[in-house]
mmCIF file of C-alpha atoms in Angstrom:
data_model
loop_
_atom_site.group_PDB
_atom_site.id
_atom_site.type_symbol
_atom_site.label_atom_id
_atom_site.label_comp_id
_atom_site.label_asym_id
_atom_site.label_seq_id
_atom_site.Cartn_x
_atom_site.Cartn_y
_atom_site.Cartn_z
ATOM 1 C CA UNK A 1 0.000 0.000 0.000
ATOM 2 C CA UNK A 2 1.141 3.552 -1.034
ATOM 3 C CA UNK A 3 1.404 5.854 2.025
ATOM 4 C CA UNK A 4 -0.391 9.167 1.591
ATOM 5 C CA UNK A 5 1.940 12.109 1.263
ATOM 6 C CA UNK A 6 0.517 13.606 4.364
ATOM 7 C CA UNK A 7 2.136 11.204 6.526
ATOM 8 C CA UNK A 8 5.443 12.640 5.393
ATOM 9 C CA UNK A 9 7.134 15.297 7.260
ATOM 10 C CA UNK A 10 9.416 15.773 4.388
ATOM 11 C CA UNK A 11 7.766 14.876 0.489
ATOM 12 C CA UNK A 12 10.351 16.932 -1.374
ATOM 13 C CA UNK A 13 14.004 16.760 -0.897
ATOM 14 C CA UNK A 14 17.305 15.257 -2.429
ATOM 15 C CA UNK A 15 19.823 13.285 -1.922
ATOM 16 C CA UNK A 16 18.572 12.126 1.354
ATOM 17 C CA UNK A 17 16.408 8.899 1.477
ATOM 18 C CA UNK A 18 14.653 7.361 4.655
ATOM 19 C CA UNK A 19 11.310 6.294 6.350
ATOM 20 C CA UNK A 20 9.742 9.560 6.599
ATOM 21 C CA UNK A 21 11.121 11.711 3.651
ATOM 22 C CA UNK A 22 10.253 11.680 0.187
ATOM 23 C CA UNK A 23 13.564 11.716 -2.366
ATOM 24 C CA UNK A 24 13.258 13.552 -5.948
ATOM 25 C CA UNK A 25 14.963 11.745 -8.314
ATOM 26 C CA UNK A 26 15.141 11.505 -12.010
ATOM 27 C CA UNK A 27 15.126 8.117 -14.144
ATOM 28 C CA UNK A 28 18.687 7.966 -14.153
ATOM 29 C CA UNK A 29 19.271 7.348 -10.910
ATOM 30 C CA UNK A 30 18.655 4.153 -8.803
ATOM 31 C CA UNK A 31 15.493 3.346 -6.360
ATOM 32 C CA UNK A 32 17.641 1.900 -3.205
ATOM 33 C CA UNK A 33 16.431 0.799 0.158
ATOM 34 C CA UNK A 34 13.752 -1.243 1.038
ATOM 35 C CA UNK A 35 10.195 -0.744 1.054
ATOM 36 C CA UNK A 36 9.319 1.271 4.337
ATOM 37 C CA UNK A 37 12.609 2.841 4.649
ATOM 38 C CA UNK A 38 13.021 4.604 1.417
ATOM 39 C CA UNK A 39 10.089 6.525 -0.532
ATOM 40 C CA UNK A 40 10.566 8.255 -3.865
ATOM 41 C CA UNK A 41 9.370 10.875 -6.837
ATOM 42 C CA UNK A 42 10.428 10.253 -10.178
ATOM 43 C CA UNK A 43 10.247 12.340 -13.197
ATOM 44 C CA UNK A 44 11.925 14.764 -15.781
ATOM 45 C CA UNK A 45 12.471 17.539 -14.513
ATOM 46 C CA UNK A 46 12.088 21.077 -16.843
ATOM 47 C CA UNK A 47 16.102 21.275 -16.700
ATOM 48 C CA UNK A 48 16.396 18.640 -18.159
ATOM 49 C CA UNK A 49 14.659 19.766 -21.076
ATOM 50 C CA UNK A 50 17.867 21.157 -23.019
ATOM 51 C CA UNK A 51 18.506 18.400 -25.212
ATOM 52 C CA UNK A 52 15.808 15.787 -26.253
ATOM 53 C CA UNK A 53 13.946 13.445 -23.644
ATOM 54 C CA UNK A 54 14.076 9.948 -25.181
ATOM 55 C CA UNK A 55 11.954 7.382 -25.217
ATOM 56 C CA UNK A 56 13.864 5.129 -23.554
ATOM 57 C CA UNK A 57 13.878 7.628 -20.805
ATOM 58 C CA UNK A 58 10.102 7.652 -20.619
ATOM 59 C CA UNK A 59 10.052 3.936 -20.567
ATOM 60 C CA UNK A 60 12.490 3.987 -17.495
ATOM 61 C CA UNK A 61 10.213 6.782 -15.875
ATOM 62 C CA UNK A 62 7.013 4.373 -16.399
ATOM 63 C CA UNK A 63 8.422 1.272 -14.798
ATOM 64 C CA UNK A 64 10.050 3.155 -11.715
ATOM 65 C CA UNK A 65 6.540 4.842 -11.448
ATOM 66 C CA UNK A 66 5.178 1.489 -11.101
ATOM 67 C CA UNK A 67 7.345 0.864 -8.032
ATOM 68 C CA UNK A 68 5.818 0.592 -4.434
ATOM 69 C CA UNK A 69 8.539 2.879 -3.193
ATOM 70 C CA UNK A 70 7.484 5.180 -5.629
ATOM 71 C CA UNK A 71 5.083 7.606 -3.874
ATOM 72 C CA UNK A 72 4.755 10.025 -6.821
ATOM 73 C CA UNK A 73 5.423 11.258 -9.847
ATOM 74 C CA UNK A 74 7.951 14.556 -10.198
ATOM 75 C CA UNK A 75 9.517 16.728 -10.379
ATOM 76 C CA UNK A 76 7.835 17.600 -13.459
ATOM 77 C CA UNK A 77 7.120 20.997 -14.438
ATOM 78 C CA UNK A 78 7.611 24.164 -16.308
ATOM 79 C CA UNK A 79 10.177 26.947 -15.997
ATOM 80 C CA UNK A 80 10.098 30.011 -17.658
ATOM 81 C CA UNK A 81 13.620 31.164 -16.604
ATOM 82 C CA UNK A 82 15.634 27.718 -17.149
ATOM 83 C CA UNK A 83 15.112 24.412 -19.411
ATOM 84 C CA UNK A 84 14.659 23.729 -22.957
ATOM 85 C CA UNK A 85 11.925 25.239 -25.063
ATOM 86 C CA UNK A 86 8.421 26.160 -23.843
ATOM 87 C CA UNK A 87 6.759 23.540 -25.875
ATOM 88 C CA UNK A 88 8.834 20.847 -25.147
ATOM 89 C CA UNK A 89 8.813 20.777 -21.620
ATOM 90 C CA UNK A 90 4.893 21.352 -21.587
ATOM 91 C CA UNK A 91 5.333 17.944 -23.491
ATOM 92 C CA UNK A 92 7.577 16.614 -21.501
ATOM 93 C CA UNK A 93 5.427 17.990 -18.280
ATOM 94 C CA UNK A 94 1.842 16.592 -20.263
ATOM 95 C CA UNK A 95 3.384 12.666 -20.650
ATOM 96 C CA UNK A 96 3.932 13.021 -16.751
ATOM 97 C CA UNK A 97 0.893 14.297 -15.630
ATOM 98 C CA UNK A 98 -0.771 11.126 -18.146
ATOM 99 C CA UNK A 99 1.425 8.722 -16.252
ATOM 100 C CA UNK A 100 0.391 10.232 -12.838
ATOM 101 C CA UNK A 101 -3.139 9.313 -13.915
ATOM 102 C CA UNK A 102 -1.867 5.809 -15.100
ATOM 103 C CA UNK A 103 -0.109 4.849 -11.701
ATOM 104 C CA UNK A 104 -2.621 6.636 -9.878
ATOM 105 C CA UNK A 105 0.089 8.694 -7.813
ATOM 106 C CA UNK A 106 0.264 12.273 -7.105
ATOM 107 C CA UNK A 107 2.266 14.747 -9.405
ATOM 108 C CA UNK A 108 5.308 16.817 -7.887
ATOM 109 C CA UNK A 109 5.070 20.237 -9.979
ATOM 110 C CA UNK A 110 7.967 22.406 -10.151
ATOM 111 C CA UNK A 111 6.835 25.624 -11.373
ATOM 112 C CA UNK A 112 8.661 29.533 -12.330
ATOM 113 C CA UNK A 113 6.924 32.244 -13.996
ATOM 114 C CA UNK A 114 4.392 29.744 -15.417
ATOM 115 C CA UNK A 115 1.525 28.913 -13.354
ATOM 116 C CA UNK A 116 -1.243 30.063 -15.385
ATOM 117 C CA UNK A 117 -0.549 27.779 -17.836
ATOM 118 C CA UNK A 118 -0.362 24.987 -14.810
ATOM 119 C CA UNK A 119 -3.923 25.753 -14.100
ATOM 120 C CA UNK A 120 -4.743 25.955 -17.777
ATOM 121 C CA UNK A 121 -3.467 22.654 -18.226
ATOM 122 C CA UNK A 122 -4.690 21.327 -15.082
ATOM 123 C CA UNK A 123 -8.166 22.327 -16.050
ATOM 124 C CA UNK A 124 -7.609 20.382 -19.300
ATOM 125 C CA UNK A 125 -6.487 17.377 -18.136
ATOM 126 C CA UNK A 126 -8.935 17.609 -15.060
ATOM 127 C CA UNK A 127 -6.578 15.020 -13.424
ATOM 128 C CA UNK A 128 -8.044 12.377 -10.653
ATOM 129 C CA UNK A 129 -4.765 12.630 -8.708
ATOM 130 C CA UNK A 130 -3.532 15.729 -6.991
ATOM 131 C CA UNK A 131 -0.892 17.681 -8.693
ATOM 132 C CA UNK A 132 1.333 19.721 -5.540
ATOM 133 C CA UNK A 133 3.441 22.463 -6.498
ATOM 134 C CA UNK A 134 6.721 21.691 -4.503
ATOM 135 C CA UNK A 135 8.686 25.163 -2.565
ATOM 136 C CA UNK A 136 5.944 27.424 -3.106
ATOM 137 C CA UNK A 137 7.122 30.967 -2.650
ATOM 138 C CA UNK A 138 4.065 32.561 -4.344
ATOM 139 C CA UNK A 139 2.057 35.391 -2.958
ATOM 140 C CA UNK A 140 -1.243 34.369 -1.085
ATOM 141 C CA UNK A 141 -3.803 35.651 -4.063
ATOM 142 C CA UNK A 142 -2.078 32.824 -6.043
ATOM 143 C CA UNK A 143 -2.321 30.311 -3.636
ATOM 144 C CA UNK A 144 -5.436 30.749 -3.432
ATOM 145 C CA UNK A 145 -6.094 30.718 -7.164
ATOM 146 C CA UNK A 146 -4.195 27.010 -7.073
ATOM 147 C CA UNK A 147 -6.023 25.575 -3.592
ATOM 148 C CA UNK A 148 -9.107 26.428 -5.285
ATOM 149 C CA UNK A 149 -8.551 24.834 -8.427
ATOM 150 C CA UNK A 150 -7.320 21.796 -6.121
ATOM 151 C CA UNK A 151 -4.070 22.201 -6.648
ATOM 152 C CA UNK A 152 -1.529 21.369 -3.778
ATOM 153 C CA UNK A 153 1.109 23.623 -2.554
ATOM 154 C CA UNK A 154 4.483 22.655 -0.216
ATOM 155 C CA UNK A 155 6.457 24.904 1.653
ATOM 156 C CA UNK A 156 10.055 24.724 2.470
ATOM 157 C CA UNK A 157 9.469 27.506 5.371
ATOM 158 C CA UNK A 158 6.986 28.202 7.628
ATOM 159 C CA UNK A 159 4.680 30.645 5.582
ATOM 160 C CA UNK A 160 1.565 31.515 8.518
ATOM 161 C CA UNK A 161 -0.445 33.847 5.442
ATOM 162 C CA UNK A 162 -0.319 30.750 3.012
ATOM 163 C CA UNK A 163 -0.927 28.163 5.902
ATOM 164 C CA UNK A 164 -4.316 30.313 6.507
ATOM 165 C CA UNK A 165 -5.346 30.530 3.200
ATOM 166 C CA UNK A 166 -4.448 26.435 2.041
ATOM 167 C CA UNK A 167 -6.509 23.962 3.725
ATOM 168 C CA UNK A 168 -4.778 21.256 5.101
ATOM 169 C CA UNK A 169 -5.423 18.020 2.664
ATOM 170 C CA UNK A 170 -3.728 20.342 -0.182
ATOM 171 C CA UNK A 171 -0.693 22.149 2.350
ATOM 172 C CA UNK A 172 2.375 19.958 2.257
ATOM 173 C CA UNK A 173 6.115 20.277 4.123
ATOM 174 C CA UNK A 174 9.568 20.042 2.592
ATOM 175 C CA UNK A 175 12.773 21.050 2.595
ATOM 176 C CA UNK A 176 14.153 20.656 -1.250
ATOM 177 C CA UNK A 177 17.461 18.933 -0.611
ATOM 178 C CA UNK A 178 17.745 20.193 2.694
ATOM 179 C CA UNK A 179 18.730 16.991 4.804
ATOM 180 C CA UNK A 180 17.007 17.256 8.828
ATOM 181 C CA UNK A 181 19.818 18.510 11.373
ATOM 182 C CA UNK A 182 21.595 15.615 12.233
ATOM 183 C CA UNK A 183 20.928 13.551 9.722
#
């Protein structure tokens, strides 16, 4: 059984894996630990958008999705600032919201300058699985705009104004690579 991210005081960081901490990672790299003691996100992240995603890579992304360790799907995203071309990391960011759907797992959004076009394509897709936009450091207006579209938001600091405004099955913690002191 997949836990639910809520019982995670971590879902977004890197390089650190263990029992209560979700670990980004893209297809490249290896799921290690066992079941129970280490949890993962996979996906394609929009930096690595420069050159061409292959399919090979997609077909790596599906069957570490499939995983039990595998909590969700991400970092997927757009990023208006860095990555490869507009259009081809909405692709990219469209075949990983699908596969979300497909392994019935959340989606782990990474987001700059580009979340109207999230919620445009969120409204599109009308996914069944919640799409969370990891290290939200948006003002309150657009959290609002995304909690009420059902869209998820995690903070890597306390943020009291956004904590008001989110309710609590769509607020999420993390610390984005951040390992826990003493750890």
């Amino acid at each position: 059984m997949i836990p639910d991210l809520h019982s995670f005081s971590d879902i977004h960081t890197h390089g650190h894996v263990g029992p209560d901490v979700v670990c980004s990672i893209e297809p490249s790299e290896p799921l290690i630990g066992d079941y129970g003691q280490a949890w993962y996100s996979v996906g394609i992240h929009p930096w690595s958008t420069v050159s061409a995603v292959s399919d090979d890579t997609f077909d790596r992304l599906e069957a570490m999705a499939a995983d039990p360790r595998v909590v969700a799907v991400g970092e997927a995203g757009l990023d208006a600032v860095r990555g490869g071309d507009a259009a081809i990391q909405e692709d990219v960011f469209v075949r990983q919201a699908l596969l979300a759907e497909k392994v019935e797992k959340p989606l782990v959004v990474h987001c700059v300058r580009r979340y109207g076009r999230i919620l445009e394509l969120h409204k599109a897709i009308s996914p069944r699985q919640l799409w969370i936009i990891h290290g939200f450091r948006g003002k309150p207006e657009l959290a609002r705009q995304l909690s009420a579209a059902g869209i998820g938001i995690s903070l890597a600091l306390p943020r009291p104004e956004i904590e008001a405004i989110v309710p609590p099955s769509l607020l999420f913690h993390e610390t984005d690579g951040k390992s826990p002191a003493g750890q």
